[in-house]
PDB file of C-alpha atoms in Angstrom:
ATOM      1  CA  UNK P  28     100.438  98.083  90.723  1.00 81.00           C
ATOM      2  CA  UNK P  29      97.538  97.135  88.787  1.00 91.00           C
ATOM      3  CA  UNK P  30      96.789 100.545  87.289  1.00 96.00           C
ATOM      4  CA  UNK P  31     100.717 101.298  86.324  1.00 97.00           C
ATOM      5  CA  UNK P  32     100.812  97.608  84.763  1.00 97.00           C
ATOM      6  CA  UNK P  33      97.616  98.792  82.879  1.00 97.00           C
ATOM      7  CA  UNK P  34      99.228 101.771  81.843  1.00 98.00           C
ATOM      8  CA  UNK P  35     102.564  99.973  80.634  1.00 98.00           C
ATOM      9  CA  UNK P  36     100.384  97.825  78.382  1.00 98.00           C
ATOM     10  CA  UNK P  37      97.906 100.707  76.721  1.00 97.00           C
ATOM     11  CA  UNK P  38     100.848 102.860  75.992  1.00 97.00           C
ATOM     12  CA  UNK P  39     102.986  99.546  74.310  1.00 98.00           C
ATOM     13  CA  UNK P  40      99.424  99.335  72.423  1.00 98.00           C
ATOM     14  CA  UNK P  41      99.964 102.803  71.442  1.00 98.00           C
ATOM     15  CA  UNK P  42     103.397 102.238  70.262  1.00 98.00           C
ATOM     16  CA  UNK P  43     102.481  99.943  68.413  1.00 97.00           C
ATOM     17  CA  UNK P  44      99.438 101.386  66.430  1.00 97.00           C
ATOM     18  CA  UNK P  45     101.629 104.313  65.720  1.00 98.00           C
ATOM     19  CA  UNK P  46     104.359 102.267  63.870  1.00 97.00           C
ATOM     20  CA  UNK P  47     101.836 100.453  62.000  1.00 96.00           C
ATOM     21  CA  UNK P  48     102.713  99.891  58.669  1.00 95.00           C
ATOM     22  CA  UNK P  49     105.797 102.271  58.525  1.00 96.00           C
ATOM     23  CA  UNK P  50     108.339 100.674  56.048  1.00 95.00           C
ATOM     24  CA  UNK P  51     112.055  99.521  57.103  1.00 95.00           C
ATOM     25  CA  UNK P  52     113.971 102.845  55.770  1.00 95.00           C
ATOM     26  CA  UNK P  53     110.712 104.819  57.462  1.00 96.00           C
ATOM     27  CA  UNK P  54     111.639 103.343  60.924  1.00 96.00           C
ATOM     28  CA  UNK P  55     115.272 104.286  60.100  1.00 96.00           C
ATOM     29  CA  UNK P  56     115.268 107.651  58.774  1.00 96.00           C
ATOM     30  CA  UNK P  57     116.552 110.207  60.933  1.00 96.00           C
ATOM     31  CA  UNK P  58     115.479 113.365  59.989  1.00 96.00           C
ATOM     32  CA  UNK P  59     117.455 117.159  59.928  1.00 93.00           C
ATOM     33  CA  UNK P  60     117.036 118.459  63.937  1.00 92.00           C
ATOM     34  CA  UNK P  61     116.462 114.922  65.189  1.00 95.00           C
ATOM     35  CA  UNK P  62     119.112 112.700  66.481  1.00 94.00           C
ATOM     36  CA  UNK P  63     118.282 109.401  66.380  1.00 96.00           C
ATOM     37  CA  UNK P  64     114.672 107.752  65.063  1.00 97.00           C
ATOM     38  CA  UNK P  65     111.945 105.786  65.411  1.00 97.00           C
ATOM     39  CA  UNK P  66     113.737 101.942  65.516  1.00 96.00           C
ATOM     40  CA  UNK P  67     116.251 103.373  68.244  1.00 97.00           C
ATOM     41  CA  UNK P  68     113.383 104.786  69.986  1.00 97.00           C
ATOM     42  CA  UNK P  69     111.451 101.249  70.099  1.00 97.00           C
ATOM     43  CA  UNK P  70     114.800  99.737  70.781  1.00 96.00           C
ATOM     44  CA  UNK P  71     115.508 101.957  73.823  1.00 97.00           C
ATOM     45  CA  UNK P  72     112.193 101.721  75.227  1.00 98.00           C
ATOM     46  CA  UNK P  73     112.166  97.427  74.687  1.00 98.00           C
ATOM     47  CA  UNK P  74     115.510  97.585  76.760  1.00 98.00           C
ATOM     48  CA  UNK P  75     115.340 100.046  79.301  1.00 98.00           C
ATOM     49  CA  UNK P  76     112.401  98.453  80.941  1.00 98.00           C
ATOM     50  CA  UNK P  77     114.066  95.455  80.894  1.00 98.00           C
ATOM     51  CA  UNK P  78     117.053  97.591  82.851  1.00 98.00           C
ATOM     52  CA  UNK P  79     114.937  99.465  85.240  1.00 98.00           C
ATOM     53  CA  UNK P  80     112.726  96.614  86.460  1.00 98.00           C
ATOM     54  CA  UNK P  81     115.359  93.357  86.544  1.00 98.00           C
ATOM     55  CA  UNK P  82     118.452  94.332  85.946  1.00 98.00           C
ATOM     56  CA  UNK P  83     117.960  96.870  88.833  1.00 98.00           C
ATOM     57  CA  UNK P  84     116.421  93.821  90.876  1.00 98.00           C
ATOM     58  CA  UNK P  85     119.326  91.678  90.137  1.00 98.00           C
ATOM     59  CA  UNK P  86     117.168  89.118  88.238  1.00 98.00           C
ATOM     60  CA  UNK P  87     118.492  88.319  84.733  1.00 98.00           C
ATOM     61  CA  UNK P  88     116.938  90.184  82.159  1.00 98.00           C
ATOM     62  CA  UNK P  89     114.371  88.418  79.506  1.00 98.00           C
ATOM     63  CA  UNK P  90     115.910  90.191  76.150  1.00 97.00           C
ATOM     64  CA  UNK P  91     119.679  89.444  74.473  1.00 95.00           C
ATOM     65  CA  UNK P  92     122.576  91.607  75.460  1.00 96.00           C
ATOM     66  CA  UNK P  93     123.433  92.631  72.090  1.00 93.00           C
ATOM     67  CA  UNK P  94     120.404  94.262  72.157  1.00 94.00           C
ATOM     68  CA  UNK P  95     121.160  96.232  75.430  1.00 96.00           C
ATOM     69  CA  UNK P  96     123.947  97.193  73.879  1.00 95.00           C
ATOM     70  CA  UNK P  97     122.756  98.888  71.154  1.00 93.00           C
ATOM     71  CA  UNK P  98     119.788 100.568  73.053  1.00 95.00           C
ATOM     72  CA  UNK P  99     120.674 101.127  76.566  1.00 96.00           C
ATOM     73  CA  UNK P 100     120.680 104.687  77.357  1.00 95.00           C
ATOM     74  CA  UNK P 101     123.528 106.900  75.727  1.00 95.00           C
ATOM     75  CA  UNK P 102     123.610 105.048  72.885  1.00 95.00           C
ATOM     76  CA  UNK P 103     122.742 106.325  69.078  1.00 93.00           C
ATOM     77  CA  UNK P 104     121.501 104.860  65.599  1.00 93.00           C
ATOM     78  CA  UNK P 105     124.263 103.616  63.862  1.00 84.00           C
ATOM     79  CA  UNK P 106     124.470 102.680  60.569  1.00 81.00           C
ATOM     80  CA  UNK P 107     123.503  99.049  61.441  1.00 80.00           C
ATOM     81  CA  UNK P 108     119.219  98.838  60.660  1.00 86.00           C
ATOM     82  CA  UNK P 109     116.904  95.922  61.420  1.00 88.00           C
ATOM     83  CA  UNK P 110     115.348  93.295  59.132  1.00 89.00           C
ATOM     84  CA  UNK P 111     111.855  93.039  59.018  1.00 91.00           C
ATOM     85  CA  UNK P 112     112.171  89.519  60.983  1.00 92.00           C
ATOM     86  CA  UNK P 113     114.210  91.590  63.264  1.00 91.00           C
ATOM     87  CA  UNK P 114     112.036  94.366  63.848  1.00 93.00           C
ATOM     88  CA  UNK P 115     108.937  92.235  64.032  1.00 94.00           C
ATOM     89  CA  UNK P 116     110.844  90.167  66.748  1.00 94.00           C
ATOM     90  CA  UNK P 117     111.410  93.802  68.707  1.00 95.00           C
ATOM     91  CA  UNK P 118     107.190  94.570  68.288  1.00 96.00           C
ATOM     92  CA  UNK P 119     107.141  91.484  69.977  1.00 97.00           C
ATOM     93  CA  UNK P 120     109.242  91.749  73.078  1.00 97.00           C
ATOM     94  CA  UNK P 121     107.369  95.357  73.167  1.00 97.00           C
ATOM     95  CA  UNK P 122     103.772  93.561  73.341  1.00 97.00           C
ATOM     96  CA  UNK P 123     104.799  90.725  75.418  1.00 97.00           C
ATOM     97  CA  UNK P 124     107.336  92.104  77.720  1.00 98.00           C
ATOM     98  CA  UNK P 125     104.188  93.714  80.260  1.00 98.00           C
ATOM     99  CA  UNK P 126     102.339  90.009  80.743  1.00 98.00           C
ATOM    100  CA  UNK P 127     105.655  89.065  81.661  1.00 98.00           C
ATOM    101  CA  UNK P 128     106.315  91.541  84.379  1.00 98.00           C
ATOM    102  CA  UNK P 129     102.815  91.757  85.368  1.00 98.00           C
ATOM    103  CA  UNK P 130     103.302  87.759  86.100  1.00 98.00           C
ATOM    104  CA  UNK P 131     106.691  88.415  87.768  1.00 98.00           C
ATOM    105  CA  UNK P 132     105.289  91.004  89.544  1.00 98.00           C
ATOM    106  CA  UNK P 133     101.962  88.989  90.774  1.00 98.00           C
ATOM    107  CA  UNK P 134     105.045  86.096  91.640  1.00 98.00           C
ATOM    108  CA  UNK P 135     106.579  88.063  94.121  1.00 98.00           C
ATOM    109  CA  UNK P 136     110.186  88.072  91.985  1.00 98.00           C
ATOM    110  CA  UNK P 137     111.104  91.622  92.797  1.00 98.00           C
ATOM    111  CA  UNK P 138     113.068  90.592  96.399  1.00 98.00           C
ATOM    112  CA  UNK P 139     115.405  93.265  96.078  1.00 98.00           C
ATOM    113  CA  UNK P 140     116.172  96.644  94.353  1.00 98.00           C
ATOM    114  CA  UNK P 141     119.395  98.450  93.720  1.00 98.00           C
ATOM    115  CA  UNK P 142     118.773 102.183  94.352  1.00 98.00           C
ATOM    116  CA  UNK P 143     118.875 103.999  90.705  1.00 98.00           C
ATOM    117  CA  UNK P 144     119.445 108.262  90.546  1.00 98.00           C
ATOM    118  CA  UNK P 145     117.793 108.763  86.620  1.00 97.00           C
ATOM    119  CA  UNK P 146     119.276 111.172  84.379  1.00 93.00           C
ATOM    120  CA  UNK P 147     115.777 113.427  85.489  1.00 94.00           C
ATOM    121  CA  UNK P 148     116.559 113.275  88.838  1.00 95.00           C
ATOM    122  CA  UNK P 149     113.963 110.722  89.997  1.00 95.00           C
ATOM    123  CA  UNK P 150     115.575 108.424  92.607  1.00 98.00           C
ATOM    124  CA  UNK P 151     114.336 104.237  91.630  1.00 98.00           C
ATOM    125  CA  UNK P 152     113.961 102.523  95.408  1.00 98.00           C
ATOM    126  CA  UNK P 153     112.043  99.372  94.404  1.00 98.00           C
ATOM    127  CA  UNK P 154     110.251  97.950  91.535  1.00 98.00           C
ATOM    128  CA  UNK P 155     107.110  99.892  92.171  1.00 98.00           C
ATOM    129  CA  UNK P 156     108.739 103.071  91.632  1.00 98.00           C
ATOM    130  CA  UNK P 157     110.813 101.863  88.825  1.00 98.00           C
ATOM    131  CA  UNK P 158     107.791 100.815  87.243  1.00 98.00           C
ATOM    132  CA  UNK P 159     105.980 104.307  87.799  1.00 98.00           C
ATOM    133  CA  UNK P 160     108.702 106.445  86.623  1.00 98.00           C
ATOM    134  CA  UNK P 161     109.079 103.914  83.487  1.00 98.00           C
ATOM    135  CA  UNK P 162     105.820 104.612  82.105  1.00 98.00           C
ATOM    136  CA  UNK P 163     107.040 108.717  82.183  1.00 98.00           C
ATOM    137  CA  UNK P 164     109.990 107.372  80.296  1.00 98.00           C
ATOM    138  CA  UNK P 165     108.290 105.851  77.586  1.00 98.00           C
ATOM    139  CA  UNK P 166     105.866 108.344  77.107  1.00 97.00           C
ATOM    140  CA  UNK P 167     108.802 110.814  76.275  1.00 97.00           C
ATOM    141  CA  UNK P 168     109.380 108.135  73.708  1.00 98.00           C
ATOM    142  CA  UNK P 169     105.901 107.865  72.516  1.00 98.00           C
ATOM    143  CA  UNK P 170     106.129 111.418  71.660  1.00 98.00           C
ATOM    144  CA  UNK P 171     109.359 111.321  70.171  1.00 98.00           C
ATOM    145  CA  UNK P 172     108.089 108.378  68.156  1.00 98.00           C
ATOM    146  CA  UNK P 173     104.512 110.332  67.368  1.00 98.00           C
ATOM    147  CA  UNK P 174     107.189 113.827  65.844  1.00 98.00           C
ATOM    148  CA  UNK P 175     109.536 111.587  63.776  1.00 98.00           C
ATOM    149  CA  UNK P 176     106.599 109.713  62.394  1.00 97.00           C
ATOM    150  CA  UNK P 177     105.374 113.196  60.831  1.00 97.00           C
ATOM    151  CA  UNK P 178     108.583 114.009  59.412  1.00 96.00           C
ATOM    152  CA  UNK P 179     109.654 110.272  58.197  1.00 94.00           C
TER     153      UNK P 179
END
C-alpha cells in the first residue's frame, strides 16, 4: 500500500498547488455548464475518503459530520460558502488526512470492511481496494478542479 498511499499524498499536493491563491468568491463561482465548483469539489474529495476508508471499516471518521453532510456524494453547492478560516481548515484536513491513514494503515486499524458497489461500478472489499479506487475518484476531481479553475 505504500505506492497508493504515495499516490494519495502527491495528488492532495496537487490539489493543493492548483487552488493556490484562488480568492473566496473564485473557489465559489460556479460557472454556465458546470454544476457545482471548486470548494464543493475539495469538500467532496476531504469527505469521501474519510467515507470510503473508515466509515466503510466501521471506525469513526476523523472530520465533523456537518461536513459529511454537505459533501458526501449527491450533494450540491448551496448558497452557504466558506470563510477563509474555514477553507484553510478544509486545505488542512486535505494535507493531513493521508499521514493519518498511512499511520492507521501501518497500525493495523482496518479489521473489517463493509462491502461498497460505487456509483462506477467498482465493488470496495477491504481498505486496500477502497484506497485504490479512491485515488481514481479524486483524480476525476482533480480534473474537475483543474476545468473550473480556467473558467473561474
Amino acid at each position: 500500500m505504500t505506492t497508493e498511499i504515495s499516490v494519495l499524498k502527491k495528488s492532495r499536493e496537487l490539489i493543493l498547488n492548483a487552488i493556490d491563491g484562488l480568492t473566496l468568491e473564485q473557489i465559489h463561482k460556479i460557472p454556465s455548464s458546470f454544476n457545482n465548483n471548486i470548494a464543493w469539489n475539495v469538500g467532496h474529495i476531504v469527505v469521501t475518503q474519510q467515507l470510503l476508508h473508515y466509515k466503510l471499516s466501521n471506525l469513526s471518521c476523523l472530520i465533523p459530520d456537518n461536513l459529511i453532510e454537505k459533501y458526501k456524494k449527491g450533494t450540491k453547492p448551496n448558497n452557504e460558502t466558506f470563510t477563509q478560516v474555514e477553507f484553510d481548515e478544509i486545505k488542512e484536513l486535505l494535507i493531513g488526512l493521508p499521514d493519518t491513514l498511512e499511520e492507521d494503515y501501518n497500525a493495523q486499524i482496518f479489521k473489517e470492511y463493509d462491502e461498497y458497489k460505487t456509483s462506477t461500478g467498482f465493488v470496495l472489499d477491504s481498505i486496500e481496494s477502497a484506497i485504490a479506487f479512491n485515488n481514481f475518484h479524486e483524480g476525476i476531481h482533480y480534473g474537475a478542479i483543474l476545468a473550473l479553475k480556467k473558467v473561474v
